[in-house]
C-alpha positions as a Python dict, from the first residue, in 0.01 Angstrom:
ca = {
    (1, 'M'): (0, 0, 0),
    (2, 'A'): (-63, 356, -123),
    (3, 'I'): (112, 470, -439),
    (4, 'S'): (206, 833, -502),
    (5, 'L'): (387, 959, -812),
    (6, 'K'): (546, 1284, -933),
    (7, 'E'): (575, 1155, -1291),
    (8, 'V'): (430, 891, -1519),
    (9, 'D'): (645, 739, -1793),
    (10, 'G'): (881, 1040, -1782),
    (11, 'I'): (599, 1299, -1791),
    (12, 'A'): (597, 1528, -1485),
    (13, 'I'): (280, 1582, -1287),
    (14, 'E'): (246, 1960, -1275),
    (15, 'A'): (156, 2144, -954),
    (16, 'K'): (-147, 2277, -1145),
    (17, 'H'): (-231, 2013, -1403),
    (18, 'K'): (-502, 2051, -1667),
    (19, 'A'): (-747, 1771, -1737),
    (20, 'S'): (-1048, 1711, -1959),
    (21, 'C'): (-1308, 1460, -2064),
    (22, 'H'): (-1268, 1283, -2400),
    (23, 'C'): (-1459, 1535, -2613),
    (24, 'G'): (-1303, 1838, -2441),
    (25, 'A'): (-1638, 1988, -2341),
    (26, 'V'): (-1539, 1960, -1972),
    (27, 'E'): (-1203, 2104, -1874),
    (28, 'F'): (-1068, 2130, -1521),
    (29, 'E'): (-751, 2211, -1334),
    (30, 'L'): (-619, 2006, -1043),
    (31, 'D'): (-390, 2127, -763),
    (32, 'L'): (-128, 1851, -751),
    (33, 'P'): (173, 2001, -568),
    (34, 'D'): (267, 1655, -434),
    (35, 'G'): (188, 1471, -758),
    (36, 'L'): (-61, 1188, -779),
    (37, 'I'): (-163, 1078, -429),
    (38, 'D'): (-325, 749, -327),
    (39, 'L'): (-344, 594, -674),
    (40, 'R'): (-591, 308, -680),
    (41, 'R'): (-854, 108, -856),
    (42, 'C'): (-1174, -7, -689),
    (43, 'D'): (-1377, -324, -738),
    (44, 'C'): (-1720, -187, -643),
    (45, 'S'): (-1996, -245, -898),
    (46, 'L'): (-1946, 97, -1064),
    (47, 'C'): (-1567, 123, -1059),
    (48, 'R'): (-1507, -226, -1193),
    (49, 'R'): (-1727, -138, -1491),
    (50, 'R'): (-1556, 192, -1566),
    (51, 'G'): (-1203, 60, -1502),
    (52, 'A'): (-1048, 395, -1413),
    (53, 'I'): (-740, 457, -1203),
    (54, 'A'): (-821, 727, -947),
    (55, 'A'): (-605, 953, -731),
    (56, 'S'): (-710, 1174, -438),
    (57, 'I'): (-731, 1549, -400),
    (58, 'P'): (-892, 1779, -140),
    (59, 'L'): (-1233, 1920, -239),
    (60, 'S'): (-1065, 2260, -280),
    (61, 'G'): (-813, 2111, -527),
    (62, 'I'): (-1032, 2103, -836),
    (63, 'K'): (-1142, 2398, -1047),
    (64, 'I'): (-1387, 2345, -1334),
    (65, 'L'): (-1269, 2570, -1618),
    (66, 'K'): (-1527, 2482, -1881),
    (67, 'G'): (-1841, 2271, -1917),
    (68, 'E'): (-1963, 2259, -1557),
    (69, 'N'): (-2320, 2259, -1696),
    (70, 'L'): (-2236, 1940, -1888),
    (71, 'L'): (-2129, 1746, -1578),
    (72, 'K'): (-2392, 1499, -1466),
    (73, 'L'): (-2417, 1347, -1121),
    (74, 'Y'): (-2464, 975, -1059),
    (75, 'Q'): (-2524, 825, -714),
    (76, 'F'): (-2614, 475, -603),
    (77, 'N'): (-2642, 253, -294),
    (78, 'T'): (-2591, 484, 9),
    (79, 'K'): (-2583, 793, -217),
    (80, 'T'): (-2283, 923, -21),
    (81, 'A'): (-2036, 928, -310),
    (82, 'K'): (-2107, 1172, -591),
    (83, 'H'): (-1980, 1052, -930),
    (84, 'Y'): (-1949, 1309, -1210),
    (85, 'F'): (-1924, 1243, -1581),
    (86, 'C'): (-1948, 1440, -1906),
    (87, 'S'): (-2302, 1422, -2043),
    (88, 'N'): (-2164, 1459, -2395),
    (89, 'C'): (-1897, 1186, -2418),
    (90, 'G'): (-1974, 990, -2100),
    (91, 'I'): (-1624, 1003, -1949),
    (92, 'Y'): (-1602, 985, -1569),
    (93, 'T'): (-1405, 1290, -1452),
    (94, 'H'): (-1418, 1282, -1071),
    (95, 'H'): (-1618, 1183, -765),
    (96, 'Q'): (-1662, 1296, -408),
    (97, 'R'): (-1540, 997, -213),
    (98, 'R'): (-1759, 785, 12),
    (99, 'S'): (-1467, 672, 228),
    (100, 'N'): (-1342, 1030, 267),
    (101, 'P'): (-1607, 1291, 172),
    (102, 'T'): (-1350, 1572, 222),
    (103, 'Q'): (-1173, 1450, -94),
    (104, 'Y'): (-1238, 1398, -459),
    (105, 'G'): (-1111, 1101, -647),
    (106, 'F'): (-1032, 1193, -1006),
    (107, 'N'): (-980, 996, -1324),
    (108, 'V'): (-604, 992, -1388),
    (109, 'A'): (-673, 925, -1758),
    (110, 'C'): (-823, 1276, -1786),
    (111, 'L'): (-485, 1441, -1709),
    (112, 'E'): (-322, 1606, -2011),
    (113, 'G'): (-27, 1402, -2136),
    (114, 'I'): (-64, 1118, -1884),
    (115, 'N'): (-123, 755, -1983),
    (116, 'P'): (-246, 567, -1673),
    (117, 'L'): (-170, 235, -1843),
    (118, 'K'): (199, 317, -1786),
    (119, 'I'): (150, 308, -1407),
    (120, 'P'): (253, -34, -1274),
    (121, 'N'): (114, -217, -973),
    (122, 'V'): (-188, 2, -895),
    (123, 'P'): (-359, -146, -588),
    (124, 'T'): (-729, -232, -592),
    (125, 'N'): (-944, -118, -300),
    (126, 'D'): (-1213, -352, -176),
    (127, 'G'): (-1522, -155, -272),
    (128, 'V'): (-1743, -464, -261),
    (129, 'N'): (-1679, -484, 115),
    (130, 'H'): (-1656, -110, 177),
    (131, 'P'): (-1510, -6, 517),
    (132, 'A'): (-1818, 210, 584),
    (133, 'D'): (-2039, -97, 544),
    (134, 'R'): (-1828, -296, 791),
    (135, 'A'): (-1855, -12, 1043),
    (136, 'N'): (-2235, -37, 1026),
    (137, 'D'): (-2249, -414, 1085),
    (138, 'G'): (-2057, -404, 1412),
    (139, 'T'): (-1719, -523, 1278),
}
């Protein structure tokens, strides 16, 4: 069950919404004309450790305004997904998705004014048994 939202706890999701890491060294702008799309958590080994709620956006929907040189890339397992985080404060900002490489997932907690803990019933994707892995084993 996909969740999409135009507001969180009475705060509107702007069509162009600013976001940042914790220390503010990385700032970015997201094109969110339809609000937050495909809100989810994931239980893969990385996501369950970072605990972030992610939403989806096309690759063209993110613009790094400041601190691009501070973003560090982390990849693991198949090295398909590209996970970015601030090298100064360590906050995960976004990732190019493994299940849909034409999209980024972004950390909803980075959005200005938005508290992701106010979003009820966020579904958890099965990242332990990733659909791409099932496709490779004949199922």
